[in-house]
XYZ file of C-alpha atoms in Angstrom:
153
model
C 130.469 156.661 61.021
C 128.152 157.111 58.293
C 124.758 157.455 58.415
C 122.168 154.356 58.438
C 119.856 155.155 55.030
C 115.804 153.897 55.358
C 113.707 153.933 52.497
C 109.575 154.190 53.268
C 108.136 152.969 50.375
C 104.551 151.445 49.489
C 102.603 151.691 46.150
C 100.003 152.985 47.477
C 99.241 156.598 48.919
C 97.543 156.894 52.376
C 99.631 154.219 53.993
C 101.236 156.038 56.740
C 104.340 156.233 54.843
C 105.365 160.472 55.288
C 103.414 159.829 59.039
C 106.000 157.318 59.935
C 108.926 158.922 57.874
C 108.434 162.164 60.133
C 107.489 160.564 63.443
C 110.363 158.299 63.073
C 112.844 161.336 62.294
C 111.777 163.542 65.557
C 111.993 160.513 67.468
C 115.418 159.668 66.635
C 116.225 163.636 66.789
C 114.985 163.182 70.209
C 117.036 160.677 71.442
C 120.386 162.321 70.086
C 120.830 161.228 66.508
C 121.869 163.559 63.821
C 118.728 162.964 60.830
C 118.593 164.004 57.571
C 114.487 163.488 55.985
C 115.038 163.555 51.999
C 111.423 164.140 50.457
C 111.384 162.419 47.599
C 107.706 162.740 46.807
C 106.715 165.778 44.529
C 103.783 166.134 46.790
C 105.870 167.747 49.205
C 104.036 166.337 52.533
C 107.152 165.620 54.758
C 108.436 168.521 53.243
C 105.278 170.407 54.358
C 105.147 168.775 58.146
C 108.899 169.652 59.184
C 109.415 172.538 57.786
C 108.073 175.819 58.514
C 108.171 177.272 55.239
C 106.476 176.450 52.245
C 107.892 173.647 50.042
C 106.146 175.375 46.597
C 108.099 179.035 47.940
C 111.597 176.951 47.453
C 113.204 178.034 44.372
C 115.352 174.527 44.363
C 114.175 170.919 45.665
C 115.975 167.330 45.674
C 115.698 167.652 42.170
C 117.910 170.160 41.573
C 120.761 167.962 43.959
C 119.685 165.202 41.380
C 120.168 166.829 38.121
C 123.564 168.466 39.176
C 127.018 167.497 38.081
C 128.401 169.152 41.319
C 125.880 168.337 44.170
C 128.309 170.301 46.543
C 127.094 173.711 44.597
C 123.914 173.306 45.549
C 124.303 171.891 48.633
C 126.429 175.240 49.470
C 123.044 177.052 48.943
C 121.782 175.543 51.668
C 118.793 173.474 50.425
C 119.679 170.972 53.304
C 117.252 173.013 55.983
C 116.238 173.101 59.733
C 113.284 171.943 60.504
C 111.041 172.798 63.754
C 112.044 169.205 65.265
C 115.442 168.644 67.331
C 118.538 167.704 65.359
C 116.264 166.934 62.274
C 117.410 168.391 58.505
C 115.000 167.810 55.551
C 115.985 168.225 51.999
C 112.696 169.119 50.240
C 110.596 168.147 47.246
C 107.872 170.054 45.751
C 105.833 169.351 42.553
C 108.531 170.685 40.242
C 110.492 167.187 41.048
C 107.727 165.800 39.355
C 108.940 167.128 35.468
C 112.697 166.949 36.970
C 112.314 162.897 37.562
C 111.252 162.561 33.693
C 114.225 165.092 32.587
C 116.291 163.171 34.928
C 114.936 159.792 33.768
C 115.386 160.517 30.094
C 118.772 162.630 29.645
C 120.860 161.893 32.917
C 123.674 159.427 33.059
C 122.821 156.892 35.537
C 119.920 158.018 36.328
C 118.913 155.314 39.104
C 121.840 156.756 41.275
C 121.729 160.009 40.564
C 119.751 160.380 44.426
C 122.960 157.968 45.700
C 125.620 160.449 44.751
C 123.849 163.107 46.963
C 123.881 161.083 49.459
C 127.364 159.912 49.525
C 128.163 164.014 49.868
C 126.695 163.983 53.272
C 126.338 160.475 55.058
C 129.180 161.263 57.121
C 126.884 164.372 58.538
C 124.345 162.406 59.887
C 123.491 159.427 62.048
C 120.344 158.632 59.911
C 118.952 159.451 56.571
C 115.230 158.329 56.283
C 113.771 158.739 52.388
C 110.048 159.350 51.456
C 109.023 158.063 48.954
C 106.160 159.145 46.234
C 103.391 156.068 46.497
C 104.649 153.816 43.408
C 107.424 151.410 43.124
C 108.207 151.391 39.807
C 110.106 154.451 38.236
C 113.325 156.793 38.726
C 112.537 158.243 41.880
C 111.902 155.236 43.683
C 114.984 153.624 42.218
C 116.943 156.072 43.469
C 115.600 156.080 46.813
C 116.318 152.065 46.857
C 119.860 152.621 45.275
C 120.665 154.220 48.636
C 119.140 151.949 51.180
C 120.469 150.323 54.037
C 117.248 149.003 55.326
C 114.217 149.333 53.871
C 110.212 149.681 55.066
């Protein structure tokens, strides 16, 4: 069964958005569910909070997934990580997404679903995929995130 995808997104910063993104991701870790948390705020914070090492050390980010023809490649890397919390996988951001979403929003083919086609590759790996969003609504990384959504907060 594939997974369930849930978009947090808000305009604004300082909403609770990452707070709930995590909490909600350990608790449905907790009670059995397979997650995946996709950062998709350059910031990094979700990326920061679940995983132990340090998103700006990362030579690749959700960017990179984004921008490739072959997600697979990548994903064969292993940017899909454990985090500290129980049956919980991030894929991390950092600020280099930040120049990647305006590459990706001027030269990439369908670049509203570029996030989508990631997350086709691995729905079937996970029970849940819950997407943080970078505090705006308007723009290619929060198109993306919506062009994958099954429910939506």
């Amino acid at each position: 069964m594939a997974a369930k995808v849930i978009v947090m997104i808000n305009n604004k910063g300082g909403v609770g958005k990452t707070t709930l993104t995590t909490n909600l991701g350990d608790g449905l870790g907790r009670l059995g569910n397979n997650v995946l948390v996709i950062d998709l705020d350059p910031q990094g914070n979700s990326s920061s909070l679940l995983s132990p090492v340090n998103p700006e050390r990362l030579g690749m980010n959700v960017g990179d997934l984004m921008m490739a023809d072959d997600p697979l490649i990548h994903l064969g890397k292993c940017l899909i990580e454990e985090t500290g919390f129980k049956r919980v996988n991030l894929l991390p951001a950092n600020l280099r997404l930040d120049i990647q979403a305006e590459e990706i929003h001027m030269k990439m083919f369908n670049a509203s679903f570029r996030l989508k086609k990631v997350v086709d590759e691995v729905k079937d790996l996970y029970d849940f995929i819950i997407i943080d969003c970078p505090p705006r609504l308007s723009g290619v990384l929060p198109a993306n995130a919506l062009a994958c959504a099954d429910h939506v907060i």
